[in-house]
């Protein structure tokens, strides 16, 4: 593991992070969440985190919890840091925060075309439990979503 990898730190997202998080999301997604979506997540009290490497914001996650279930709404890592383990660390952090918040199960949706993310979730023991037809906007209409879940207990 490199020193840079070990230097990654996680912090609860705050209002000062919103512009950077929205810009990172826009660099990753053809149909990104807006700054307002992230601000709403903060206001709603969701578990929202940023990952920083030497002060640079390189990732984020957003988890909504209701009673004993949590839903990973969004997660992203700067493209130049893909394949370096930061997505896995963000996912672990999101699962730990959900567990600490009382969740016993975590749900998420993912595009089938996002093979790297599908592989990551399966590696962490998520299992596909369903399919949402036409869930995501796509360049050529709509794309389905795979629904995954994982027991956190």
PDB file of C-alpha atoms in Angstrom:
ATOM      1  CA  UNK A   1       0.000   0.000   0.000  1.00  0.00           C
ATOM      2  CA  UNK A   2       1.432   3.383  -0.923  1.00  0.00           C
ATOM      3  CA  UNK A   3       1.801   6.279   1.503  1.00  0.00           C
ATOM      4  CA  UNK A   4      -0.674   8.235  -0.614  1.00  0.00           C
ATOM      5  CA  UNK A   5      -3.244   5.487  -0.177  1.00  0.00           C
ATOM      6  CA  UNK A   6      -2.757   5.542   3.582  1.00  0.00           C
ATOM      7  CA  UNK A   7      -3.053   9.337   3.657  1.00  0.00           C
ATOM      8  CA  UNK A   8      -6.708   9.262   2.552  1.00  0.00           C
ATOM      9  CA  UNK A   9      -8.960  10.678   5.256  1.00  0.00           C
ATOM     10  CA  UNK A  10     -12.731  10.682   5.687  1.00  0.00           C
ATOM     11  CA  UNK A  11     -14.730  13.619   6.974  1.00  0.00           C
ATOM     12  CA  UNK A  12     -18.436  14.314   7.311  1.00  0.00           C
ATOM     13  CA  UNK A  13     -19.433  16.459   4.324  1.00  0.00           C
ATOM     14  CA  UNK A  14     -20.300  20.065   5.140  1.00  0.00           C
ATOM     15  CA  UNK A  15     -21.584  23.086   3.237  1.00  0.00           C
ATOM     16  CA  UNK A  16     -18.040  24.150   2.351  1.00  0.00           C
ATOM     17  CA  UNK A  17     -17.604  20.887   0.407  1.00  0.00           C
ATOM     18  CA  UNK A  18     -20.705  21.284  -1.786  1.00  0.00           C
ATOM     19  CA  UNK A  19     -19.110  23.056  -4.756  1.00  0.00           C
ATOM     20  CA  UNK A  20     -16.222  20.577  -4.932  1.00  0.00           C
ATOM     21  CA  UNK A  21     -18.486  17.545  -4.505  1.00  0.00           C
ATOM     22  CA  UNK A  22     -20.887  18.788  -7.207  1.00  0.00           C
ATOM     23  CA  UNK A  23     -17.945  19.452  -9.555  1.00  0.00           C
ATOM     24  CA  UNK A  24     -16.532  15.970  -8.904  1.00  0.00           C
ATOM     25  CA  UNK A  25     -19.940  14.394  -9.524  1.00  0.00           C
ATOM     26  CA  UNK A  26     -20.295  16.370 -12.783  1.00  0.00           C
ATOM     27  CA  UNK A  27     -16.898  15.066 -13.928  1.00  0.00           C
ATOM     28  CA  UNK A  28     -18.005  11.473 -13.295  1.00  0.00           C
ATOM     29  CA  UNK A  29     -21.604  11.262 -14.498  1.00  0.00           C
ATOM     30  CA  UNK A  30     -23.304  12.207 -17.767  1.00  0.00           C
ATOM     31  CA  UNK A  31     -26.467  12.923 -15.705  1.00  0.00           C
ATOM     32  CA  UNK A  32     -25.018  14.157 -12.391  1.00  0.00           C
ATOM     33  CA  UNK A  33     -26.659  15.122  -9.140  1.00  0.00           C
ATOM     34  CA  UNK A  34     -26.815  18.882  -8.714  1.00  0.00           C
ATOM     35  CA  UNK A  35     -25.242  20.900  -5.917  1.00  0.00           C
ATOM     36  CA  UNK A  36     -28.800  21.217  -4.605  1.00  0.00           C
ATOM     37  CA  UNK A  37     -29.167  17.418  -4.399  1.00  0.00           C
ATOM     38  CA  UNK A  38     -26.106  17.247  -2.177  1.00  0.00           C
ATOM     39  CA  UNK A  39     -27.255  20.243  -0.118  1.00  0.00           C
ATOM     40  CA  UNK A  40     -30.639  18.571   0.369  1.00  0.00           C
ATOM     41  CA  UNK A  41     -28.885  15.397   1.552  1.00  0.00           C
ATOM     42  CA  UNK A  42     -26.976  17.433   4.135  1.00  0.00           C
ATOM     43  CA  UNK A  43     -30.154  19.219   5.270  1.00  0.00           C
ATOM     44  CA  UNK A  44     -32.028  15.920   5.553  1.00  0.00           C
ATOM     45  CA  UNK A  45     -29.375  14.572   7.921  1.00  0.00           C
ATOM     46  CA  UNK A  46     -28.163  11.798   5.633  1.00  0.00           C
ATOM     47  CA  UNK A  47     -24.785  10.228   6.288  1.00  0.00           C
ATOM     48  CA  UNK A  48     -22.673  12.193   3.799  1.00  0.00           C
ATOM     49  CA  UNK A  49     -18.905  11.829   3.684  1.00  0.00           C
ATOM     50  CA  UNK A  50     -15.962  13.114   1.708  1.00  0.00           C
ATOM     51  CA  UNK A  51     -12.614  11.459   1.161  1.00  0.00           C
ATOM     52  CA  UNK A  52      -9.584  13.721   1.010  1.00  0.00           C
ATOM     53  CA  UNK A  53      -6.061  12.895  -0.092  1.00  0.00           C
ATOM     54  CA  UNK A  54      -3.533  15.460   1.045  1.00  0.00           C
ATOM     55  CA  UNK A  55      -6.385  17.962   1.380  1.00  0.00           C
ATOM     56  CA  UNK A  56      -7.744  17.296  -2.130  1.00  0.00           C
ATOM     57  CA  UNK A  57     -11.341  16.079  -2.283  1.00  0.00           C
ATOM     58  CA  UNK A  58     -11.194  12.805  -4.236  1.00  0.00           C
ATOM     59  CA  UNK A  59     -14.441  11.082  -3.289  1.00  0.00           C
ATOM     60  CA  UNK A  60     -17.810  11.205  -1.576  1.00  0.00           C
ATOM     61  CA  UNK A  61     -20.691   9.026  -0.439  1.00  0.00           C
ATOM     62  CA  UNK A  62     -24.321   9.663   0.478  1.00  0.00           C
ATOM     63  CA  UNK A  63     -26.355   7.199   2.558  1.00  0.00           C
ATOM     64  CA  UNK A  64     -29.972   7.635   3.634  1.00  0.00           C
ATOM     65  CA  UNK A  65     -31.087   5.615   6.668  1.00  0.00           C
ATOM     66  CA  UNK A  66     -34.638   4.823   7.729  1.00  0.00           C
ATOM     67  CA  UNK A  67     -35.062   2.831  10.934  1.00  0.00           C
ATOM     68  CA  UNK A  68     -32.897  -0.284  10.386  1.00  0.00           C
ATOM     69  CA  UNK A  69     -32.336   0.014   6.622  1.00  0.00           C
ATOM     70  CA  UNK A  70     -29.922   2.227   4.712  1.00  0.00           C
ATOM     71  CA  UNK A  71     -29.726   3.134   1.040  1.00  0.00           C
ATOM     72  CA  UNK A  72     -26.487   4.108  -0.685  1.00  0.00           C
ATOM     73  CA  UNK A  73     -27.754   6.968  -2.833  1.00  0.00           C
ATOM     74  CA  UNK A  74     -24.494   8.104  -4.404  1.00  0.00           C
ATOM     75  CA  UNK A  75     -20.798   7.351  -4.283  1.00  0.00           C
ATOM     76  CA  UNK A  76     -17.956   8.598  -6.448  1.00  0.00           C
ATOM     77  CA  UNK A  77     -14.181   8.724  -6.757  1.00  0.00           C
ATOM     78  CA  UNK A  78     -12.211  11.098  -8.968  1.00  0.00           C
ATOM     79  CA  UNK A  79     -11.406   9.341 -12.256  1.00  0.00           C
ATOM     80  CA  UNK A  80      -7.655   9.746 -11.854  1.00  0.00           C
ATOM     81  CA  UNK A  81      -7.886   7.769  -8.603  1.00  0.00           C
ATOM     82  CA  UNK A  82      -9.939   4.858  -9.989  1.00  0.00           C
ATOM     83  CA  UNK A  83      -8.467   1.430  -9.395  1.00  0.00           C
ATOM     84  CA  UNK A  84      -6.469   2.519  -6.338  1.00  0.00           C
ATOM     85  CA  UNK A  85      -8.802   1.228  -3.621  1.00  0.00           C
ATOM     86  CA  UNK A  86     -10.488   4.504  -2.700  1.00  0.00           C
ATOM     87  CA  UNK A  87     -13.922   3.319  -3.850  1.00  0.00           C
ATOM     88  CA  UNK A  88     -13.583   0.288  -1.590  1.00  0.00           C
ATOM     89  CA  UNK A  89     -12.548   2.496   1.330  1.00  0.00           C
ATOM     90  CA  UNK A  90     -15.486   4.842   0.703  1.00  0.00           C
ATOM     91  CA  UNK A  91     -17.861   1.886   0.563  1.00  0.00           C
ATOM     92  CA  UNK A  92     -16.447   0.440   3.810  1.00  0.00           C
ATOM     93  CA  UNK A  93     -16.818   3.846   5.465  1.00  0.00           C
ATOM     94  CA  UNK A  94     -20.430   4.153   4.228  1.00  0.00           C
ATOM     95  CA  UNK A  95     -21.283   0.661   5.495  1.00  0.00           C
ATOM     96  CA  UNK A  96     -19.685   1.364   8.880  1.00  0.00           C
ATOM     97  CA  UNK A  97     -21.549   4.677   9.235  1.00  0.00           C
ATOM     98  CA  UNK A  98     -24.838   2.984   8.290  1.00  0.00           C
ATOM     99  CA  UNK A  99     -24.197   0.205  10.816  1.00  0.00           C
ATOM    100  CA  UNK A 100     -23.354   2.737  13.536  1.00  0.00           C
ATOM    101  CA  UNK A 101     -26.611   4.518  12.687  1.00  0.00           C
ATOM    102  CA  UNK A 102     -28.547   1.328  13.421  1.00  0.00           C
ATOM    103  CA  UNK A 103     -28.947  -0.081   9.906  1.00  0.00           C
ATOM    104  CA  UNK A 104     -28.820  -3.849   9.531  1.00  0.00           C
ATOM    105  CA  UNK A 105     -29.160  -3.851   5.732  1.00  0.00           C
ATOM    106  CA  UNK A 106     -27.813  -1.612   2.959  1.00  0.00           C
ATOM    107  CA  UNK A 107     -29.479  -1.253  -0.444  1.00  0.00           C
ATOM    108  CA  UNK A 108     -28.206   0.363  -3.630  1.00  0.00           C
ATOM    109  CA  UNK A 109     -28.886   0.668  -7.345  1.00  0.00           C
ATOM    110  CA  UNK A 110     -26.178   0.488  -9.997  1.00  0.00           C
ATOM    111  CA  UNK A 111     -26.093   0.716 -13.767  1.00  0.00           C
ATOM    112  CA  UNK A 112     -25.353  -2.668 -15.382  1.00  0.00           C
ATOM    113  CA  UNK A 113     -22.955  -0.788 -17.677  1.00  0.00           C
ATOM    114  CA  UNK A 114     -20.905   0.299 -14.633  1.00  0.00           C
ATOM    115  CA  UNK A 115     -19.040  -2.996 -14.541  1.00  0.00           C
ATOM    116  CA  UNK A 116     -16.326  -1.742 -12.177  1.00  0.00           C
ATOM    117  CA  UNK A 117     -18.936  -0.754  -9.563  1.00  0.00           C
ATOM    118  CA  UNK A 118     -20.906  -3.994 -10.009  1.00  0.00           C
ATOM    119  CA  UNK A 119     -17.691  -5.941  -9.427  1.00  0.00           C
ATOM    120  CA  UNK A 120     -16.873  -3.855  -6.321  1.00  0.00           C
ATOM    121  CA  UNK A 121     -20.305  -4.423  -4.786  1.00  0.00           C
ATOM    122  CA  UNK A 122     -20.185  -8.157  -5.459  1.00  0.00           C
ATOM    123  CA  UNK A 123     -16.687  -8.297  -3.950  1.00  0.00           C
ATOM    124  CA  UNK A 124     -18.141  -6.812  -0.754  1.00  0.00           C
ATOM    125  CA  UNK A 125     -20.893  -9.437  -0.616  1.00  0.00           C
ATOM    126  CA  UNK A 126     -23.768  -7.450  -2.089  1.00  0.00           C
ATOM    127  CA  UNK A 127     -26.281  -9.616  -3.927  1.00  0.00           C
ATOM    128  CA  UNK A 128     -28.614  -8.657  -6.716  1.00  0.00           C
ATOM    129  CA  UNK A 129     -32.225  -8.780  -5.530  1.00  0.00           C
ATOM    130  CA  UNK A 130     -34.006  -7.064  -8.399  1.00  0.00           C
ATOM    131  CA  UNK A 131     -34.039  -4.849 -11.457  1.00  0.00           C
ATOM    132  CA  UNK A 132     -35.590  -1.412 -11.996  1.00  0.00           C
ATOM    133  CA  UNK A 133     -36.479  -0.989 -15.680  1.00  0.00           C
ATOM    134  CA  UNK A 134     -35.525   2.357 -17.203  1.00  0.00           C
ATOM    135  CA  UNK A 135     -34.314   3.769 -13.867  1.00  0.00           C
ATOM    136  CA  UNK A 136     -31.378   5.870 -15.089  1.00  0.00           C
ATOM    137  CA  UNK A 137     -31.306   8.492 -17.837  1.00  0.00           C
ATOM    138  CA  UNK A 138     -28.915   7.477 -20.603  1.00  0.00           C
ATOM    139  CA  UNK A 139     -27.626   8.935 -23.855  1.00  0.00           C
ATOM    140  CA  UNK A 140     -29.942   6.641 -25.807  1.00  0.00           C
ATOM    141  CA  UNK A 141     -33.046   6.837 -23.596  1.00  0.00           C
ATOM    142  CA  UNK A 142     -33.027   5.001 -20.276  1.00  0.00           C
ATOM    143  CA  UNK A 143     -30.889   2.342 -18.595  1.00  0.00           C
ATOM    144  CA  UNK A 144     -32.027  -0.261 -16.109  1.00  0.00           C
ATOM    145  CA  UNK A 145     -30.722  -0.421 -12.553  1.00  0.00           C
ATOM    146  CA  UNK A 146     -29.575  -3.522 -10.745  1.00  0.00           C
ATOM    147  CA  UNK A 147     -30.836  -3.523  -7.143  1.00  0.00           C
ATOM    148  CA  UNK A 148     -28.372  -4.925  -4.616  1.00  0.00           C
ATOM    149  CA  UNK A 149     -28.509  -5.456  -0.882  1.00  0.00           C
ATOM    150  CA  UNK A 150     -26.172  -6.582   1.873  1.00  0.00           C
ATOM    151  CA  UNK A 151     -26.717  -7.573   5.493  1.00  0.00           C
ATOM    152  CA  UNK A 152     -24.647  -5.308   7.753  1.00  0.00           C
ATOM    153  CA  UNK A 153     -25.074  -7.125  11.063  1.00  0.00           C
TER     154      UNK A 153
END
